[in-house]
Amino acid sequence: MSLVEPDDIDGGESLSLHQRILSDIREKILSGAWAPGHRIPFEHELTARYNCSRMTVNKALSQLAKAGLIERRRRSGSFVRQPQSQAAVLELHDIRIEVEALGLPYRYERLERLKRRSSAEDRGLLGLSASGPVLALESLHFAGERPFALEQRLINLSAVSEAADEDFLDIAPGPWLIGRVPWSEAEHRIRAMAADETIADALDIDAGAPCLVVERRTWSAEHPVTHVRFIYPAESHTLVARFTPSQG
Amino acid sequence: MSLVEPDDIDGGESLSLHQRILSDIREKILSGAWAPGHRIPFEHELTARYNCSRMTVNKALSQLAKAGLIERRRRSGSFVRQPQSQAAVLELHDIRIEVEALGLPYRYERLERLKRRSSAEDRGLLGLSASGPVLALESLHFAGERPFALEQRLINLSAVSEAADEDFLDIAPGPWLIGRVPWSEAEHRIRAMAADETIADALDIDAGAPCLVVERRTWSAEHPVTHVRFIYPAESHTLVARFTPSQG
DNA sequence: CGTTTCAATATGTATATACATAATCGCTAT
DNA sequence: ATAGCGATTATGTATATACATATTGAAACG
């Protein structure tokens, strides 16, 4: 039941002690050797075991607690938590990068650009309470000859006024916004949908064909910035999300 | 351009200094006041500004760096990073909880249960290299009277031998596995698909209707544990993922 | 017997200090 | 000029120490 033999301590790689303690304990938990509910050695025990100061041990344990692997209780000690609610990290790439990763030539085409006062629907999508100017954009992303995704976007001009002067013919709104607007929060909705006439037409697929729809709403410091809907033909797209419990 | 007035320092809530520094700087970055590339005050400046030790400042900055908001360079200082590649945290609930959250009665029904040696397809789905015993399960999750999701699952019996003795008539494989097997990693694939005859039949929808498919592969300490495919009728399901840049 | 009080304990936060390490600037010798 | 060298600087990691705080367990008390 020992974490490491004292002699092993200096035998490791050039990992910092802090990292060493972290990965040791994480390993114990993930391998199941320490089941949920198991009490982890007290800080002073780990201090002795690793022959280091309490601060170092404390930093490692605090980190494990923040990652949700363990729970710390004063006077009682630290305990392995029940397996957490599962959460996955979903990487949302730039469409250009995605297409180029497939080895296909990327092309972007702006279809429509309309400046208007926000309709009730616009406000619903953006999460705006009051009316104001918005920019509505519709664009196509191509992989080689075939349409890869249809993009329907709303930009809140009250939050990003410079967008009013941009025609978005040469640059897609996504890359344009990134780097210009620091975003603090985003919400995604992912669903399946049958293509209606308009969408089928744009994507060059049959009406009624299944599509994957990814909608993203972005805020920057409490202000709604943009709402975007990407529509992918089912065959062309799979989202991949990978999960590793802790962020060591 | 000052972070806080010296007098304000004690005027705050009962936040720890560490938390205080963290949220102050995060606010500056997210609000855009400190643009990407901006150099953050040196540790010794913050030390003076908050009237605290370098360790405290260092801990806060290290945390911001780990969260990806800033980049630290020796001898040069710390800088606000370019907006990172977007990543979303996708919560994957238990289906029972999901259904009950809709206010509908939940019911589970096991359709098929088959123990067999892994086929080539099974091995592909599970990520197994060698052949071995697997358990194939097909089940339906209901919301009220209507089918809510079809579950197609493979369990690697070499990793979870107890599953061979369970009939899964009264408990769904998901809840059964959770808590029994500590899982270390999972991979999700999310896509849209048209329902074929079999699926349409099980879910009581039209053949060709769009469905959302979520596939999950789970490992525990390097061993493949299970592969599951949830098929939802498009109308019944939307995945929601929310993102906040830092995990303060 | 139940309640209150108090001491012990483990974690939480902060300090001052020390030395290691990487990157940069400026000086010097070629 | 420039290649190399060393001093300087900011961060990285660790230590010993101190006191705060929440919680538990046991002793003291009504």
Coordinates of C-alpha atoms (C1' of nucleotides) in Angstrom, one line a residue:
Chain A
M1 CA 0.0 0.0 0.0
S2 CA 3.0 2.3 -0.2
L3 CA 3.0 5.1 -2.8
V4 CA 6.6 4.8 -3.6
E5 CA 9.6 3.3 -2.0
P6 CA 11.7 6.0 -0.5
D7 CA 14.6 5.0 -2.7
D8 CA 12.6 5.5 -5.8
I9 CA 12.1 9.1 -5.1
D10 CA 15.2 10.3 -6.7
G11 CA 15.2 7.6 -9.4
G12 CA 12.5 9.3 -11.5
E13 CA 12.7 11.5 -14.5
S14 CA 13.2 15.2 -14.3
L15 CA 9.7 15.7 -13.1
S16 CA 9.2 18.2 -10.4
L17 CA 8.2 16.7 -7.1
H18 CA 4.9 18.5 -7.3
Q19 CA 4.2 16.8 -10.7
R20 CA 5.4 13.5 -9.3
I21 CA 3.0 13.5 -6.4
L22 CA 0.2 14.5 -8.6
S23 CA 0.6 11.7 -11.1
D24 CA 1.3 9.1 -8.5
I25 CA -2.0 9.8 -6.7
R26 CA -3.9 10.2 -9.9
E27 CA -2.7 6.8 -11.0
K28 CA -3.8 5.2 -7.8
I29 CA -7.3 6.6 -8.3
L30 CA -7.7 5.9 -12.0
S31 CA -6.4 2.4 -11.7
G32 CA -9.0 1.7 -9.1
A33 CA -6.4 0.9 -6.4
W34 CA -7.9 3.6 -4.3
A35 CA -11.7 3.2 -4.7
P36 CA -14.2 6.1 -4.3
G37 CA -14.4 6.9 -0.6
H38 CA -10.9 5.8 0.2
R39 CA -9.0 8.2 2.5
I40 CA -5.9 9.5 1.0
P41 CA -2.8 9.7 3.3
F42 CA -2.8 12.9 5.3
E43 CA -0.6 15.7 4.2
H44 CA 1.9 15.1 6.9
E45 CA 2.2 11.4 5.9
L46 CA 2.8 12.4 2.3
T47 CA 5.3 14.9 3.5
A48 CA 7.2 12.1 5.2
R49 CA 6.8 9.7 2.3
Y50 CA 8.1 12.1 -0.3
N51 CA 10.5 13.8 2.0
C52 CA 9.3 17.2 1.1
S53 CA 7.5 20.2 2.8
R54 CA 3.8 20.3 3.4
M55 CA 3.4 23.2 1.0
T56 CA 4.4 21.0 -1.9
V57 CA 2.0 18.2 -0.9
N58 CA -0.7 20.8 -0.3
K59 CA -0.3 22.3 -3.7
A60 CA -0.6 18.9 -5.4
L61 CA -3.7 17.9 -3.3
S62 CA -5.4 21.2 -3.9
Q63 CA -4.9 20.7 -7.6
L64 CA -6.4 17.3 -7.5
A65 CA -9.4 18.7 -5.5
K66 CA -9.8 21.5 -8.1
A67 CA -9.8 18.9 -10.8
G68 CA -12.6 17.1 -9.0
L69 CA -10.7 13.8 -8.4
I70 CA -10.7 14.1 -4.6
E71 CA -12.6 15.9 -1.9
R72 CA -10.9 17.6 1.0
R73 CA -12.5 17.9 4.4
R74 CA -10.9 19.8 7.3
R75 CA -10.0 17.7 10.3
S76 CA -11.1 14.6 8.4
G77 CA -8.6 14.3 5.5
S78 CA -8.9 13.9 1.7
F79 CA -11.1 11.3 0.0
V80 CA -11.4 9.9 -3.4
R81 CA -14.6 11.2 -4.9
Q82 CA -17.4 9.2 -6.6
P83 CA -16.9 9.1 -10.4
Q84 CA -18.0 12.6 -11.5
S85 CA -20.7 13.4 -13.9
Q86 CA -19.1 12.8 -17.2
A87 CA -18.0 15.7 -19.2
A88 CA -16.2 15.8 -22.5
V89 CA -14.0 18.5 -24.0
L90 CA -15.2 19.2 -27.4
E91 CA -12.6 20.9 -29.6
L92 CA -14.3 23.2 -32.1
H93 CA -11.9 23.8 -34.9
D94 CA -11.9 26.5 -37.5
I95 CA -13.6 25.1 -40.6
R96 CA -10.7 26.0 -42.8
I97 CA -8.4 23.9 -40.7
E98 CA -10.8 21.1 -40.6
V99 CA -11.1 21.0 -44.3
E100 CA -7.4 21.3 -44.9
A101 CA -6.8 18.5 -42.5
L102 CA -8.8 16.3 -44.8
G103 CA -6.3 17.2 -47.6
L104 CA -9.0 19.1 -49.5
P105 CA -8.8 22.6 -50.9
Y106 CA -10.8 25.1 -48.8
R107 CA -12.9 27.8 -50.3
Y108 CA -15.3 30.3 -48.7
E109 CA -18.2 32.0 -50.3
R110 CA -20.4 34.7 -48.8
L111 CA -24.0 34.3 -50.0
E112 CA -25.9 37.1 -48.2
R113 CA -25.2 40.0 -46.0
L114 CA -28.0 42.0 -44.5
K115 CA -28.0 44.8 -41.9
R116 CA -31.2 45.2 -40.1
R117 CA -32.9 46.0 -36.8
S118 CA -33.1 42.9 -34.7
S119 CA -36.3 40.9 -35.1
A120 CA -37.8 39.1 -32.3
E121 CA -36.3 35.9 -33.6
D122 CA -32.8 37.5 -33.8
R123 CA -33.1 38.7 -30.2
G124 CA -34.1 35.2 -29.1
L125 CA -31.1 33.7 -30.9
L126 CA -28.6 36.3 -29.6
G127 CA -30.1 36.5 -26.1
L128 CA -30.7 40.2 -26.5
S129 CA -33.4 42.0 -24.4
A130 CA -33.6 45.3 -26.3
S131 CA -33.8 45.9 -30.0
G132 CA -30.7 47.1 -31.9
P133 CA -28.8 46.8 -35.1
V134 CA -27.6 43.3 -36.2
L135 CA -25.8 41.9 -39.2
A136 CA -27.1 38.7 -40.7
L137 CA -24.7 36.7 -42.8
E138 CA -25.1 33.5 -44.8
S139 CA -22.0 31.8 -46.2
L140 CA -20.8 28.5 -47.6
H141 CA -17.7 26.6 -46.8
F142 CA -16.4 24.3 -49.5
A143 CA -14.2 21.2 -49.3
G144 CA -12.9 20.8 -52.9
E145 CA -15.9 21.1 -55.1
R146 CA -18.5 20.1 -52.6
P147 CA -20.2 22.3 -50.0
F148 CA -18.9 21.3 -46.6
A149 CA -21.0 23.5 -44.3
L150 CA -23.6 26.2 -44.5
E151 CA -23.1 29.0 -42.0
Q152 CA -25.9 31.3 -40.8
R153 CA -24.7 34.0 -38.5
L154 CA -26.0 37.0 -36.6
I155 CA -23.6 39.6 -35.3
N156 CA -24.7 42.0 -32.6
L157 CA -23.6 45.4 -34.0
S158 CA -24.1 47.1 -30.6
A159 CA -21.3 44.9 -29.3
V160 CA -19.1 44.8 -32.5
S161 CA -19.7 48.0 -34.4
E162 CA -16.7 47.5 -36.7
A163 CA -18.5 44.6 -38.3
A164 CA -20.8 47.0 -40.1
D165 CA -17.9 48.2 -42.3
E166 CA -16.8 44.8 -43.3
D167 CA -18.3 43.0 -46.3
F168 CA -17.0 39.5 -45.4
L169 CA -16.4 38.6 -49.0
D170 CA -12.8 37.6 -48.5
I171 CA -12.8 36.6 -44.9
A172 CA -15.2 34.4 -43.0
P173 CA -16.9 35.9 -40.0
G174 CA -15.5 33.3 -37.6
P175 CA -11.8 34.1 -38.2
W176 CA -12.7 37.8 -38.4
L177 CA -14.3 37.9 -35.0
I178 CA -11.7 35.8 -33.3
G179 CA -8.8 37.9 -32.2
R180 CA -11.0 41.0 -32.5
V181 CA -13.4 40.2 -29.8
P182 CA -12.3 38.6 -26.6
W183 CA -15.0 36.1 -25.8
S184 CA -15.7 35.0 -22.3
E185 CA -18.4 32.4 -22.7
A186 CA -20.0 30.3 -25.3
E187 CA -22.9 27.9 -25.5
H188 CA -23.3 25.2 -28.0
R189 CA -26.3 23.2 -29.1
I190 CA -25.9 20.2 -31.2
R191 CA -28.7 18.4 -32.9
A192 CA -29.8 16.5 -36.0
M193 CA -32.2 17.9 -38.6
A194 CA -33.7 17.1 -41.9
A195 CA -32.6 19.5 -44.7
D196 CA -35.4 21.7 -45.9
E197 CA -35.6 22.9 -49.6
T198 CA -33.4 25.9 -49.0
I199 CA -30.6 24.1 -47.1
A200 CA -30.7 21.1 -49.5
D201 CA -30.3 23.5 -52.3
A202 CA -27.3 25.3 -50.8
L203 CA -25.5 22.1 -49.7
D204 CA -26.3 20.3 -52.9
I205 CA -28.0 17.3 -51.1
D206 CA -31.5 15.8 -51.2
A207 CA -34.3 17.5 -49.3
G208 CA -35.0 15.6 -46.2
A209 CA -31.4 14.3 -45.9
P210 CA -30.1 14.3 -42.3
C211 CA -27.8 17.1 -41.3
L212 CA -25.8 17.8 -38.2
V213 CA -26.5 21.3 -36.8
V214 CA -24.1 23.0 -34.4
E215 CA -25.3 26.3 -33.0
R216 CA -23.0 28.6 -31.0
R217 CA -23.8 31.6 -29.0
T218 CA -21.0 33.8 -27.7
W219 CA -20.7 36.4 -25.0
S220 CA -18.0 38.8 -24.2
A221 CA -18.2 40.3 -20.7
E222 CA -21.9 39.8 -20.4
H223 CA -22.7 41.2 -23.9
P224 CA -24.1 38.9 -26.6
V225 CA -21.7 39.0 -29.5
T226 CA -22.8 36.5 -32.1
H227 CA -25.0 33.5 -32.9
V228 CA -23.9 31.1 -35.5
R229 CA -25.5 28.0 -36.9
F230 CA -23.3 25.5 -38.9
I231 CA -25.2 23.0 -40.9
Y232 CA -23.2 20.0 -42.1
P233 CA -24.4 17.2 -44.4
A234 CA -24.5 14.0 -42.2
E235 CA -21.9 12.2 -44.3
S236 CA -19.4 15.0 -44.2
H237 CA -19.0 15.5 -40.5
T238 CA -18.5 13.8 -37.1
L239 CA -17.7 15.8 -34.0
V240 CA -15.1 14.1 -31.8
A241 CA -14.8 14.8 -28.1
R242 CA -12.2 13.3 -25.9
F243 CA -12.2 13.2 -22.2
T244 CA -9.5 12.8 -19.6
P245 CA -10.7 13.2 -16.1
S246 CA -8.1 15.6 -14.7
Q247 CA -6.2 18.5 -16.1
G248 CA -2.8 17.9 -14.5
Chain B
M1 CA -4.4 51.6 -15.9
S2 CA -4.2 50.7 -12.3
L3 CA -5.6 47.3 -11.2
V4 CA -7.0 48.6 -7.9
E5 CA -6.5 51.6 -5.7
P6 CA -4.4 50.6 -2.7
D7 CA -7.2 51.6 -0.5
D8 CA -9.7 49.3 -2.2
I9 CA -7.7 46.3 -1.3
D10 CA -9.3 45.7 2.1
G11 CA -12.6 47.0 1.0
G12 CA -13.6 43.8 -0.8
E13 CA -15.5 40.7 0.2
S14 CA -14.1 37.8 2.1
L15 CA -12.3 36.6 -1.0
S16 CA -8.8 35.3 -0.4
L17 CA -6.1 37.5 -1.9
H18 CA -5.3 34.8 -4.3
Q19 CA -8.8 34.6 -5.6
R20 CA -8.9 38.4 -5.7
I21 CA -5.9 38.7 -7.9
L22 CA -7.1 35.9 -10.1
S23 CA -10.5 37.5 -10.8
D24 CA -9.1 41.0 -11.2
I25 CA -6.7 39.9 -13.9
R26 CA -9.2 37.6 -15.6
E27 CA -11.6 40.5 -15.7
K28 CA -9.1 42.7 -17.4
I29 CA -8.4 40.2 -20.0
L30 CA -12.0 39.1 -20.7
S31 CA -13.2 42.7 -20.8
G32 CA -10.6 43.4 -23.5
A33 CA -8.9 46.1 -21.4
W34 CA -5.8 44.0 -21.7
A35 CA -5.7 42.9 -25.3
P36 CA -3.8 39.8 -26.5
G37 CA -0.1 40.4 -26.4
H38 CA -0.4 42.9 -23.6
R39 CA 2.3 42.5 -21.0
I40 CA 0.9 41.8 -17.5
P41 CA 2.6 43.6 -14.6
F42 CA 5.6 41.8 -13.3
E43 CA 5.2 39.6 -10.2
H44 CA 7.1 42.2 -8.1
E45 CA 4.8 45.0 -9.4
L46 CA 1.7 43.0 -8.4
T47 CA 3.4 42.2 -5.1
A48 CA 3.6 45.9 -4.4
R49 CA 0.2 46.6 -5.8
Y50 CA -1.6 44.1 -3.7
N51 CA 0.8 44.4 -0.8
C52 CA 1.4 40.7 -0.6
S53 CA 4.2 38.2 -1.1
R54 CA 5.5 37.0 -4.5
M55 CA 4.4 33.4 -3.7
T56 CA 0.7 34.6 -3.7
V57 CA 1.0 36.5 -6.9
N58 CA 3.0 33.6 -8.5
K59 CA 0.3 31.1 -7.5
A60 CA -2.4 33.2 -9.2
L61 CA -0.4 33.8 -12.3
S62 CA 0.5 30.2 -12.6
Q63 CA -3.1 29.3 -12.4
L64 CA -4.0 31.7 -15.2
A65 CA -1.2 30.2 -17.3
K66 CA -2.5 26.7 -16.7
A67 CA -6.0 27.9 -17.7
G68 CA -4.5 29.2 -20.9
L69 CA -5.4 32.8 -20.4
I70 CA -1.8 34.0 -20.2
E71 CA 1.6 32.9 -21.3
R72 CA 4.6 33.3 -19.1
R73 CA 8.1 33.8 -20.5
R74 CA 11.2 33.8 -18.3
R75 CA 13.1 37.1 -18.2
S76 CA 10.3 38.7 -20.3
G77 CA 7.2 38.6 -18.2
S78 CA 3.7 37.4 -18.6
F79 CA 1.5 38.1 -21.6
V80 CA -2.2 37.9 -22.5
R81 CA -2.5 35.0 -25.0
Q82 CA -4.4 35.1 -28.3
P83 CA -7.9 33.7 -27.9
Q84 CA -7.4 30.0 -27.6
S85 CA -8.7 27.2 -29.8
Q86 CA -12.3 27.0 -28.6
A87 CA -13.2 24.0 -26.5
A88 CA -16.5 23.3 -24.9
V89 CA -17.4 21.2 -22.0
L90 CA -20.1 18.7 -22.9
E91 CA -22.0 17.3 -20.0
L92 CA -23.3 13.8 -20.8
H93 CA -26.1 13.1 -18.4
D94 CA -27.6 9.8 -17.4
I95 CA -30.6 9.3 -19.7
R96 CA -32.9 8.6 -16.8
I97 CA -32.0 12.0 -15.3
E98 CA -32.4 13.6 -18.7
V99 CA -35.9 12.2 -19.2
E100 CA -37.0 13.0 -15.6
A101 CA -35.8 16.5 -16.1
L102 CA -38.4 16.8 -18.9
G103 CA -41.0 15.8 -16.3
L104 CA -41.7 12.6 -18.1
P105 CA -41.8 9.1 -16.6
Y106 CA -38.7 7.1 -17.5
R107 CA -38.8 3.5 -18.4
Y108 CA -36.0 1.2 -19.5
E109 CA -36.4 -2.0 -21.6
R110 CA -33.7 -4.5 -22.5
L111 CA -34.2 -5.8 -26.0
E112 CA -31.3 -8.2 -26.7
R113 CA -28.4 -9.7 -24.8
L114 CA -25.8 -11.7 -26.5
K115 CA -22.5 -13.1 -25.3
R116 CA -20.1 -13.9 -28.0
R117 CA -16.5 -13.9 -29.1
S118 CA -15.6 -10.5 -30.4
S119 CA -16.1 -10.1 -34.2
A120 CA -13.7 -7.9 -36.2
E121 CA -16.3 -5.2 -36.0
D122 CA -16.6 -5.5 -32.3
R123 CA -12.8 -5.2 -32.0
G124 CA -12.8 -2.1 -34.2
L125 CA -15.5 -0.4 -32.1
L126 CA -13.9 -1.3 -28.7
G127 CA -10.4 -0.7 -29.9
L128 CA -9.3 -4.3 -29.0
S129 CA -6.3 -5.9 -30.7
A130 CA -6.9 -9.5 -29.7
S131 CA -10.1 -11.5 -29.8
G132 CA -12.0 -12.2 -26.6
P133 CA -15.5 -12.5 -25.0
V134 CA -17.8 -9.5 -25.3
L135 CA -21.4 -8.8 -24.3
A136 CA -23.7 -7.2 -26.8
L137 CA -26.7 -5.4 -25.5
E138 CA -29.5 -3.5 -27.2
S139 CA -32.0 -1.5 -25.1
L140 CA -34.6 1.1 -25.3
H141 CA -35.1 4.2 -23.1
F142 CA -38.6 5.6 -23.0
A143 CA -39.9 9.0 -22.1
G144 CA -43.5 8.4 -21.2
E145 CA -45.0 6.3 -24.0
R146 CA -42.5 7.2 -26.7
P147 CA -39.0 5.7 -27.3
F148 CA -36.5 8.4 -26.3
A149 CA -33.2 6.6 -27.3
L150 CA -32.0 3.3 -28.6
E151 CA -28.8 2.0 -27.0
Q152 CA -26.5 -0.4 -28.6
R153 CA -23.7 -1.4 -26.3
L154 CA -20.6 -3.7 -26.3
I155 CA -18.9 -4.6 -23.0
N156 CA -15.5 -6.1 -23.0
L157 CA -15.8 -9.1 -20.7
S158 CA -12.1 -9.4 -20.4
A159 CA -12.1 -6.1 -18.6
V160 CA -15.4 -6.4 -16.7
S161 CA -16.0 -10.1 -16.2
E162 CA -18.9 -9.6 -13.6
A163 CA -21.0 -8.3 -16.5
A164 CA -21.4 -11.8 -17.7
D165 CA -23.6 -12.7 -14.7
E166 CA -25.9 -9.7 -15.1
D167 CA -29.0 -9.9 -17.2
F168 CA -29.5 -6.1 -17.4
L169 CA -33.3 -6.6 -17.3
D170 CA -33.8 -4.2 -14.4
I171 CA -30.8 -1.9 -14.6
A172 CA -29.4 -0.2 -17.7
P173 CA -25.8 -1.0 -18.5
G174 CA -24.7 2.7 -18.1
P175 CA -25.6 3.1 -14.4
W176 CA -24.4 -0.5 -13.8
L177 CA -21.0 0.2 -15.2
I178 CA -20.6 3.6 -13.5
G179 CA -19.4 3.2 -10.0
R180 CA -18.3 -0.4 -10.7
V181 CA -15.6 0.5 -13.2
P182 CA -13.3 3.5 -12.6
W183 CA -12.9 5.0 -16.1
S184 CA -9.9 7.0 -17.0
E185 CA -10.7 8.1 -20.5
A186 CA -13.6 8.4 -23.0
E187 CA -14.0 9.4 -26.6
H188 CA -17.2 10.6 -28.1
R189 CA -18.3 10.8 -31.7
I190 CA -21.3 12.8 -32.5
R191 CA -23.0 12.7 -35.9
A192 CA -26.3 12.8 -37.7
M193 CA -27.7 9.8 -39.5
A194 CA -30.8 8.7 -41.3
A195 CA -32.8 5.9 -39.5
D196 CA -32.7 2.6 -41.3
E197 CA -35.6 0.1 -41.1
T198 CA -34.5 -1.5 -37.9
I199 CA -33.8 1.7 -36.0
A200 CA -37.0 3.4 -37.3
D201 CA -38.9 0.4 -36.1
A202 CA -37.4 0.4 -32.6
L203 CA -37.8 4.2 -32.2
D204 CA -41.2 4.3 -33.8
I205 CA -40.3 6.9 -36.4
D206 CA -40.2 6.9 -40.2
A207 CA -37.4 5.2 -42.0
G208 CA -35.0 7.9 -43.3
A209 CA -35.9 10.3 -40.5
P210 CA -32.8 12.2 -39.1
C211 CA -31.3 10.9 -35.9
L212 CA -28.6 12.2 -33.6
V213 CA -26.0 9.5 -32.9
V214 CA -23.7 9.8 -29.9
E215 CA -21.0 7.1 -29.6
R216 CA -18.8 6.7 -26.6
R217 CA -15.8 4.6 -26.1
T218 CA -14.4 4.2 -22.6
W219 CA -11.1 3.0 -21.3
S220 CA -10.0 2.2 -17.8
A221 CA -6.3 2.2 -17.2
E222 CA -5.4 1.4 -20.8
H223 CA -8.1 -1.3 -21.1
P224 CA -11.1 -0.8 -23.4
V225 CA -14.2 -1.2 -21.3
T226 CA -17.2 -0.5 -23.4
H227 CA -18.5 1.0 -26.6
V228 CA -22.0 2.5 -26.6
R229 CA -24.1 4.1 -29.3
F230 CA -27.1 6.2 -28.4
I231 CA -29.5 6.9 -31.2
Y232 CA -32.0 9.7 -30.6
P233 CA -34.8 10.8 -32.9
A234 CA -33.8 14.3 -34.1
E235 CA -36.8 16.0 -32.4
S236 CA -36.2 14.5 -29.1
H237 CA -32.7 15.6 -28.4
T238 CA -30.3 18.5 -28.3
L239 CA -26.9 18.3 -26.8
V240 CA -25.9 21.5 -24.9
A241 CA -22.3 22.4 -24.2
R242 CA -21.3 25.4 -22.3
F243 CA -17.9 27.0 -22.2
T244 CA -16.2 29.3 -19.8
P245 CA -12.5 29.9 -20.6
S246 CA -10.9 29.4 -17.2
Q247 CA -11.4 27.1 -14.3
G248 CA -10.7 29.5 -11.5
Chain C
dC1 C1' -28.7 11.7 29.8
dG2 C1' -28.1 15.4 27.0
dT3 C1' -25.7 19.6 26.1
dT4 C1' -22.0 22.7 26.2
dT5 C1' -17.2 23.6 26.0
dC6 C1' -12.7 23.0 24.7
dA7 C1' -8.6 21.0 22.9
dA8 C1' -6.8 18.5 19.1
dT9 C1' -6.4 18.0 14.3
dA10 C1' -6.2 18.6 9.2
dT11 C1' -6.7 21.6 5.9
dG12 C1' -6.5 26.8 4.0
dT13 C1' -3.8 30.7 3.2
dA14 C1' -0.1 33.7 3.5
dT15 C1' 4.9 35.1 4.5
dA16 C1' 9.9 35.4 3.9
dT17 C1' 13.6 33.1 1.9
dA18 C1' 16.6 30.4 -1.2
dC19 C1' 18.3 28.7 -5.2
dA20 C1' 17.5 26.9 -10.1
dT21 C1' 16.7 28.0 -14.9
dA22 C1' 15.8 30.4 -19.1
dA23 C1' 16.1 34.4 -21.8
dT24 C1' 17.9 38.7 -22.8
dC25 C1' 21.1 42.7 -22.9
dG26 C1' 25.4 44.7 -23.3
dC27 C1' 30.2 44.3 -23.2
dT28 C1' 34.4 42.5 -24.9
dA29 C1' 37.7 40.3 -27.9
dT30 C1' 38.4 38.6 -32.2
Chain D
dA1 C1' 30.8 43.8 -37.5
dT2 C1' 30.0 39.9 -34.8
dA3 C1' 30.5 35.8 -32.1
dG4 C1' 30.8 34.7 -27.6
dC5 C1' 30.5 35.6 -22.6
dG6 C1' 28.8 36.9 -18.4
dA7 C1' 25.6 39.8 -15.7
dT8 C1' 20.9 40.7 -15.0
dT9 C1' 16.3 39.7 -14.7
dA10 C1' 11.7 37.2 -14.3
dT11 C1' 9.9 33.2 -13.6
dG12 C1' 9.9 28.1 -11.5
dT13 C1' 10.1 25.4 -7.6
dA14 C1' 10.9 24.3 -3.0
dT15 C1' 11.5 25.1 2.2
dA16 C1' 10.3 26.5 6.9
dT17 C1' 7.1 28.9 9.4
dA18 C1' 2.9 31.1 11.1
dC19 C1' -1.7 31.7 12.0
dA20 C1' -6.8 31.0 10.5
dT21 C1' -10.7 28.0 10.2
dA22 C1' -13.7 24.1 10.2
dT23 C1' -14.7 19.8 12.3
dT24 C1' -14.3 16.2 15.3
dG25 C1' -14.1 13.8 19.7
dA26 C1' -13.9 13.8 24.4
dA27 C1' -14.3 15.9 28.8
dA28 C1' -17.0 18.8 31.9
dC29 C1' -21.2 20.3 33.4
dG30 C1' -26.2 21.0 34.4

